[in-house]
PDB file of C-alpha atoms and ligand atoms in Angstrom:
ATOM      1  CA  MET C  13       0.000   0.000   0.000  1.00 88.00           C
ATOM      2  CA  PHE C  14       2.902   2.387   0.767  1.00 96.00           C
ATOM      3  CA  LYS C  15       6.150   2.446  -1.183  1.00 98.00           C
ATOM      4  CA  ASP C  16       9.441   3.586   0.380  1.00 98.00           C
ATOM      5  CA  ILE C  17      10.997   6.539  -1.421  1.00 98.00           C
ATOM      6  CA  GLY C  18      14.200   8.566  -1.132  1.00 98.00           C
ATOM      7  CA  TYR C  19      13.708  11.493   1.277  1.00 98.00           C
ATOM      8  CA  ASN C  20      14.053  14.018  -1.564  1.00 98.00           C
ATOM      9  CA  GLU C  21      12.335  12.081  -4.331  1.00 98.00           C
ATOM     10  CA  TYR C  22       9.125  14.099  -4.071  1.00 98.00           C
ATOM     11  CA  SER C  23      10.722  17.294  -2.748  1.00 98.00           C
ATOM     12  CA  SER C  24       9.231  19.625  -5.337  1.00 98.00           C
ATOM     13  CA  GLU C  25       5.720  18.144  -4.923  1.00 98.00           C
ATOM     14  CA  MET C  26       6.114  18.405  -1.143  1.00 98.00           C
ATOM     15  CA  MET C  27       7.320  22.028  -1.181  1.00 98.00           C
ATOM     16  CA  LYS C  28       4.536  23.048  -3.550  1.00 98.00           C
ATOM     17  CA  GLN C  29       1.915  21.603  -1.211  1.00 98.00           C
ATOM     18  CA  LEU C  30       3.644  22.751   2.009  1.00 98.00           C
ATOM     19  CA  GLU C  31       2.936  26.369   1.149  1.00 97.00           C
ATOM     20  CA  LYS C  32      -0.737  25.452   1.055  1.00 98.00           C
ATOM     21  CA  GLY C  33      -0.552  23.168   4.081  1.00 98.00           C
ATOM     22  CA  ALA C  34       0.530  19.779   5.365  1.00 98.00           C
ATOM     23  CA  PHE C  35      -0.217  17.917   8.597  1.00 98.00           C
ATOM     24  CA  LEU C  36       2.339  17.788  11.401  1.00 98.00           C
ATOM     25  CA  THR C  37       1.307  15.005  13.759  1.00 99.00           C
ATOM     26  CA  VAL C  38       2.625  14.456  17.278  1.00 98.00           C
ATOM     27  CA  LYS C  39       1.987  11.884  19.976  1.00 98.00           C
ATOM     28  CA  SER C  40       3.171  11.474  23.541  1.00 98.00           C
ATOM     29  CA  GLU C  41       1.679   8.678  25.638  1.00 96.00           C
ATOM     30  CA  ASP C  42      -2.123   9.097  25.344  1.00 96.00           C
ATOM     31  CA  LYS C  43      -1.898  12.572  23.770  1.00 98.00           C
ATOM     32  CA  LEU C  44      -2.264  12.711  20.004  1.00 98.00           C
ATOM     33  CA  ASN C  45      -2.601  15.848  17.897  1.00 98.00           C
ATOM     34  CA  THR C  46      -2.144  17.214  14.419  1.00 98.00           C
ATOM     35  CA  MET C  47      -1.785  20.772  13.159  1.00 98.00           C
ATOM     36  CA  THR C  48      -1.398  22.395   9.781  1.00 98.00           C
ATOM     37  CA  ILE C  49       2.060  23.645   8.867  1.00 98.00           C
ATOM     38  CA  GLY C  50       2.891  25.923   5.973  1.00 98.00           C
ATOM     39  CA  TRP C  51       6.543  26.559   6.658  1.00 98.00           C
ATOM     40  CA  GLY C  52       9.473  24.194   6.799  1.00 98.00           C
ATOM     41  CA  THR C  53      12.524  23.005   4.931  1.00 98.00           C
ATOM     42  CA  LEU C  54      13.771  19.748   3.531  1.00 98.00           C
ATOM     43  CA  GLY C  55      17.528  19.387   3.623  1.00 98.00           C
ATOM     44  CA  PHE C  56      20.685  17.491   4.410  1.00 98.00           C
ATOM     45  CA  ILE C  57      22.676  18.256   7.576  1.00 98.00           C
ATOM     46  CA  TRP C  58      24.994  16.144   9.775  1.00 98.00           C
ATOM     47  CA  LYS C  59      25.034  13.629   6.896  1.00 98.00           C
ATOM     48  CA  LYS C  60      21.330  13.083   7.558  1.00 98.00           C
ATOM     49  CA  PRO C  61      18.147  13.933   5.680  1.00 98.00           C
ATOM     50  CA  ILE C  62      16.341  16.566   7.729  1.00 98.00           C
ATOM     51  CA  PHE C  63      12.826  18.010   7.789  1.00 98.00           C
ATOM     52  CA  MET C  64      12.867  21.258   9.714  1.00 98.00           C
ATOM     53  CA  ALA C  65       9.473  22.330  11.048  1.00 98.00           C
ATOM     54  CA  VAL C  66       8.751  25.580  12.882  1.00 98.00           C
ATOM     55  CA  VAL C  67       6.248  25.471  15.737  1.00 98.00           C
ATOM     56  CA  ARG C  68       5.209  28.419  17.891  1.00 98.00           C
ATOM     57  CA  TYR C  69       5.281  28.184  21.698  1.00 98.00           C
ATOM     58  CA  SER C  70       1.525  28.748  21.863  1.00 98.00           C
ATOM     59  CA  ARG C  71       0.626  25.543  19.992  1.00 98.00           C
ATOM     60  CA  HIS C  72      -0.701  22.457  21.754  1.00 98.00           C
ATOM     61  CA  THR C  73       1.556  20.643  19.306  1.00 98.00           C
ATOM     62  CA  TYR C  74       4.539  22.334  20.947  1.00 98.00           C
ATOM     63  CA  ASP C  75       3.629  20.917  24.387  1.00 98.00           C
ATOM     64  CA  ILE C  76       3.449  17.372  22.987  1.00 98.00           C
ATOM     65  CA  LEU C  77       6.533  17.698  20.785  1.00 98.00           C
ATOM     66  CA  GLU C  78       8.575  18.809  23.779  1.00 98.00           C
ATOM     67  CA  LYS C  79       7.857  15.425  25.339  1.00 98.00           C
ATOM     68  CA  SER C  80       7.915  13.134  22.329  1.00 98.00           C
ATOM     69  CA  LYS C  81      10.789  14.658  20.316  1.00 98.00           C
ATOM     70  CA  GLU C  82       9.396  13.053  17.179  1.00 98.00           C
ATOM     71  CA  PHE C  83       6.802  13.936  14.559  1.00 99.00           C
ATOM     72  CA  THR C  84       5.366  12.899  11.245  1.00 99.00           C
ATOM     73  CA  VAL C  85       4.563  15.079   8.262  1.00 98.00           C
ATOM     74  CA  SER C  86       1.687  13.920   6.050  1.00 98.00           C
ATOM     75  CA  VAL C  87       1.223  15.699   2.749  1.00 98.00           C
ATOM     76  CA  PRO C  88      -1.894  15.510   0.557  1.00 98.00           C
ATOM     77  CA  LEU C  89      -0.857  15.381  -3.110  1.00 98.00           C
ATOM     78  CA  THR C  90      -3.981  14.545  -5.071  1.00 96.00           C
ATOM     79  CA  ARG C  91      -6.849  14.588  -2.608  1.00 94.00           C
ATOM     80  CA  ASP C  92      -8.479  17.925  -1.840  1.00 95.00           C
ATOM     81  CA  MET C  93      -8.013  18.381   1.914  1.00 98.00           C
ATOM     82  CA  LYS C  94      -8.512  22.165   2.097  1.00 98.00           C
ATOM     83  CA  LYS C  95     -11.284  21.837   4.656  1.00 98.00           C
ATOM     84  CA  GLU C  96      -9.282  19.549   6.950  1.00 98.00           C
ATOM     85  CA  LEU C  97      -6.186  21.761   6.632  1.00 98.00           C
ATOM     86  CA  ALA C  98      -8.272  24.822   7.503  1.00 98.00           C
ATOM     87  CA  ILE C  99      -9.712  23.181  10.636  1.00 98.00           C
ATOM     88  CA  CYS C 100      -6.371  21.729  11.766  1.00 98.00           C
ATOM     89  CA  GLY C 101      -4.780  25.122  11.137  1.00 98.00           C
ATOM     90  CA  THR C 102      -7.250  27.157  13.194  1.00 98.00           C
ATOM     91  CA  LYS C 103      -8.551  24.900  15.982  1.00 98.00           C
ATOM     92  CA  SER C 104      -6.436  23.674  18.851  1.00 98.00           C
ATOM     93  CA  GLY C 105      -6.138  20.091  19.996  1.00 98.00           C
ATOM     94  CA  ARG C 106      -6.547  21.495  23.500  1.00 98.00           C
ATOM     95  CA  ASP C 107     -10.202  22.139  22.669  1.00 98.00           C
ATOM     96  CA  ILE C 108     -11.221  19.500  20.136  1.00 98.00           C
ATOM     97  CA  ASP C 109     -10.188  16.110  18.803  1.00 98.00           C
ATOM     98  CA  LYS C 110      -9.199  17.128  15.273  1.00 98.00           C
ATOM     99  CA  PHE C 111      -9.042  13.546  14.039  1.00 98.00           C
ATOM    100  CA  LYS C 112     -12.679  13.034  14.965  1.00 98.00           C
ATOM    101  CA  GLU C 113     -13.753  16.469  13.752  1.00 98.00           C
ATOM    102  CA  CYS C 114     -12.105  15.951  10.337  1.00 98.00           C
ATOM    103  CA  ASN C 115     -12.603  12.201  10.001  1.00 98.00           C
ATOM    104  CA  LEU C 116      -8.876  11.629   9.768  1.00 98.00           C
ATOM    105  CA  THR C 117      -7.569   8.077  10.067  1.00 98.00           C
ATOM    106  CA  THR C 118      -4.251   7.358  11.766  1.00 98.00           C
ATOM    107  CA  ILE C 119      -1.875   4.578  10.784  1.00 98.00           C
ATOM    108  CA  LYS C 120       0.953   3.501  13.081  1.00 97.00           C
ATOM    109  CA  GLY C 121       4.340   4.887  12.110  1.00 98.00           C
ATOM    110  CA  LYS C 122       6.830   2.386  10.670  1.00 98.00           C
ATOM    111  CA  SER C 123       9.786   3.405  12.848  1.00 98.00           C
ATOM    112  CA  ILE C 124       8.371   5.794  15.423  1.00 98.00           C
ATOM    113  CA  ASP C 125       5.410   5.852  17.808  1.00 98.00           C
ATOM    114  CA  THR C 126       3.766   8.819  16.101  1.00 98.00           C
ATOM    115  CA  PRO C 127       1.183   7.857  13.481  1.00 98.00           C
ATOM    116  CA  ILE C 128       0.661   9.235   9.986  1.00 98.00           C
ATOM    117  CA  ILE C 129      -2.589  10.436   8.426  1.00 98.00           C
ATOM    118  CA  GLU C 130      -3.942   7.800   6.067  1.00 98.00           C
ATOM    119  CA  GLU C 131      -5.869  10.206   3.835  1.00 98.00           C
ATOM    120  CA  CYS C 132      -2.604  11.810   2.635  1.00 98.00           C
ATOM    121  CA  GLU C 133      -0.300  10.323   0.015  1.00 98.00           C
ATOM    122  CA  LEU C 134       3.194  11.394   1.064  1.00 98.00           C
ATOM    123  CA  HIS C 135       4.695  10.807   4.519  1.00 98.00           C
ATOM    124  CA  TYR C 136       7.857  11.516   6.488  1.00 98.00           C
ATOM    125  CA  GLU C 137       8.658  10.081   9.917  1.00 99.00           C
ATOM    126  CA  CYS C 138      11.096  12.252  11.849  1.00 99.00           C
ATOM    127  CA  LYS C 139      13.113  12.086  15.074  1.00 98.00           C
ATOM    128  CA  VAL C 140      14.163  15.446  16.505  1.00 99.00           C
ATOM    129  CA  VAL C 141      17.972  15.618  16.513  1.00 98.00           C
ATOM    130  CA  TYR C 142      18.250  19.344  17.210  1.00 98.00           C
ATOM    131  CA  GLN C 143      15.976  22.189  18.171  1.00 98.00           C
ATOM    132  CA  GLN C 144      16.594  25.865  18.227  1.00 98.00           C
ATOM    133  CA  ALA C 145      14.832  28.746  19.931  1.00 97.00           C
ATOM    134  CA  MET C 146      14.862  31.969  17.935  1.00 97.00           C
ATOM    135  CA  GLU C 147      17.160  34.728  19.128  1.00 96.00           C
ATOM    136  CA  PRO C 148      14.961  37.873  18.911  1.00 94.00           C
ATOM    137  CA  GLY C 149      17.925  40.203  18.390  1.00 95.00           C
ATOM    138  CA  LEU C 150      19.105  38.281  15.357  1.00 97.00           C
ATOM    139  CA  ILE C 151      15.902  38.327  13.304  1.00 96.00           C
ATOM    140  CA  ASP C 152      15.539  40.640  10.352  1.00 97.00           C
ATOM    141  CA  LYS C 153      13.495  43.629  11.555  1.00 97.00           C
ATOM    142  CA  GLY C 154      10.869  43.304   8.843  1.00 97.00           C
ATOM    143  CA  ILE C 155      10.360  39.604   9.544  1.00 97.00           C
ATOM    144  CA  ARG C 156      10.163  40.260  13.256  1.00 97.00           C
ATOM    145  CA  GLU C 157       7.581  43.017  12.867  1.00 97.00           C
ATOM    146  CA  ALA C 158       5.520  40.972  10.436  1.00 97.00           C
ATOM    147  CA  ASN C 159       5.514  37.751  12.448  1.00 98.00           C
ATOM    148  CA  TYR C 160       6.479  38.202  16.073  1.00 97.00           C
ATOM    149  CA  SER C 161       4.937  41.394  17.425  1.00 95.00           C
ATOM    150  CA  ASN C 162       3.355  39.258  20.167  1.00 95.00           C
ATOM    151  CA  ASN C 163       6.651  37.492  20.981  1.00 95.00           C
ATOM    152  CA  ASP C 164       5.124  34.101  20.107  1.00 97.00           C
ATOM    153  CA  PHE C 165       8.299  32.900  18.450  1.00 98.00           C
ATOM    154  CA  HIS C 166       8.833  29.692  16.528  1.00 98.00           C
ATOM    155  CA  ILE C 167      10.942  26.831  17.765  1.00 98.00           C
ATOM    156  CA  MET C 168      12.815  25.199  14.932  1.00 98.00           C
ATOM    157  CA  TYR C 169      12.675  21.428  15.131  1.00 98.00           C
ATOM    158  CA  TYR C 170      15.207  19.573  13.021  1.00 99.00           C
ATOM    159  CA  GLY C 171      13.832  16.089  12.489  1.00 99.00           C
ATOM    160  CA  GLU C 172      15.979  13.356  11.017  1.00 99.00           C
ATOM    161  CA  ILE C 173      13.835  11.701   8.368  1.00 99.00           C
ATOM    162  CA  VAL C 174      13.944   8.045   9.340  1.00 98.00           C
ATOM    163  CA  GLU C 175      11.217   6.923   6.922  1.00 98.00           C
ATOM    164  CA  SER C 176       9.719   8.441   3.795  1.00 98.00           C
ATOM    165  CA  TYR C 177       7.037   6.745   1.759  1.00 98.00           C
ATOM    166  CA  ILE C 178       4.175   7.327  -0.634  1.00 98.00           C
ATOM    167  CA  LYS C 179       0.803   5.701  -1.245  1.00 97.00           C
ATOM    168  CA  GLU C 180       0.864   3.432  -4.280  1.00 92.00           C
TER     169      GLU C 180
HETATM  170  C1  FMN N 211      -1.914  27.119   6.066  1.00 96.37           C
HETATM  171  C2  FMN N 211      -1.479  27.192   7.511  1.00 96.37           C
HETATM  172  C3  FMN N 211      -0.135  27.015   7.818  1.00 96.37           C
HETATM  173  C4  FMN N 211       0.306  27.064   9.154  1.00 96.37           C
HETATM  174  N1  FMN N 211       1.639  26.882   9.438  1.00 96.37           N
HETATM  175  C5  FMN N 211       2.082  26.875  10.728  1.00 96.37           C
HETATM  176  C6  FMN N 211       3.457  26.623  11.018  1.00 96.37           C
HETATM  177  O1  FMN N 211       4.288  26.339  10.143  1.00 96.37           O
HETATM  178  N2  FMN N 211       3.843  26.694  12.330  1.00 96.37           N
HETATM  179  C7  FMN N 211       2.957  26.973  13.346  1.00 96.37           C
HETATM  180  O2  FMN N 211       3.369  27.026  14.521  1.00 96.37           O
HETATM  181  N3  FMN N 211       1.643  27.199  13.078  1.00 96.37           N
HETATM  182  C8  FMN N 211       1.188  27.132  11.810  1.00 96.37           C
HETATM  183  N4  FMN N 211      -0.144  27.335  11.532  1.00 96.37           N
HETATM  184  C9  FMN N 211      -1.096  27.580  12.633  1.00 96.37           C
HETATM  185  C10 FMN N 211      -1.471  26.298  13.389  1.00 96.37           C
HETATM  186  O3  FMN N 211      -1.787  25.260  12.497  1.00 96.37           O
HETATM  187  C11 FMN N 211      -2.716  26.598  14.286  1.00 96.37           C
HETATM  188  O4  FMN N 211      -2.408  27.596  15.216  1.00 96.37           O
HETATM  189  C12 FMN N 211      -3.272  25.362  14.973  1.00 96.37           C
HETATM  190  O5  FMN N 211      -4.582  25.669  15.407  1.00 96.37           O
HETATM  191  C13 FMN N 211      -2.421  24.898  16.149  1.00 96.37           C
HETATM  192  O6  FMN N 211      -3.019  23.752  16.680  1.00 96.37           O
HETATM  193  P1  FMN N 211      -2.643  23.118  18.076  1.00 96.37           P
HETATM  194  O7  FMN N 211      -2.898  24.140  19.160  1.00 96.37           O
HETATM  195  O8  FMN N 211      -3.568  21.930  18.192  1.00 96.37           O
HETATM  196  O9  FMN N 211      -1.217  22.717  18.034  1.00 96.37           O
HETATM  197  C14 FMN N 211      -0.614  27.291  10.200  1.00 96.37           C
HETATM  198  C15 FMN N 211      -1.982  27.459   9.889  1.00 96.37           C
HETATM  199  C16 FMN N 211      -2.410  27.402   8.571  1.00 96.37           C
HETATM  200  C17 FMN N 211      -3.873  27.560   8.264  1.00 96.37           C
END
């Protein structure tokens, strides 16, 4: 049902969709959540394939990620998931069960505890190997004013991609 792929095999498809939204899923013990992400990078650092996701302190996802130190990224390529991405990008898992609300199905990760979202085609399983808090004094002034006037900065999570696969 899923075929293993090289981490960068679908990079241009992934980046095209990321700007519109993908699902970042996290799980720690009995807490499971997903949120829409629109920013991130795919790259190669420390001789490892890396997905870097940026998550603000205010997110419920942040609380879980701080415990689990792993995440999955599920990317819809053909299916129209605008509605689900809009809900998962505006509602918090603190208040609702987004999986129930959006009828999203989870499938157990291959190498990590965090599941993927079945309705999407492209998936990455990632283990956090580095994280970085933003240094307010080092951000470009324009970017800071446009994005961080409330001081709700992003944490950058560098996840080693331990599995990448696509629906056949
Ligand atoms: C298209 C889109 C892209 C988004 N990208 C990000 C992102 O990259 N990082 C982030 O922290 N929040 C991002 N958000 C906002 C979160 O998805 C949103 O605040 C969500 O409700 C957080 O859910 P949570 O509290 O359950 O973690 C995005 C929202 C949308 C609609």
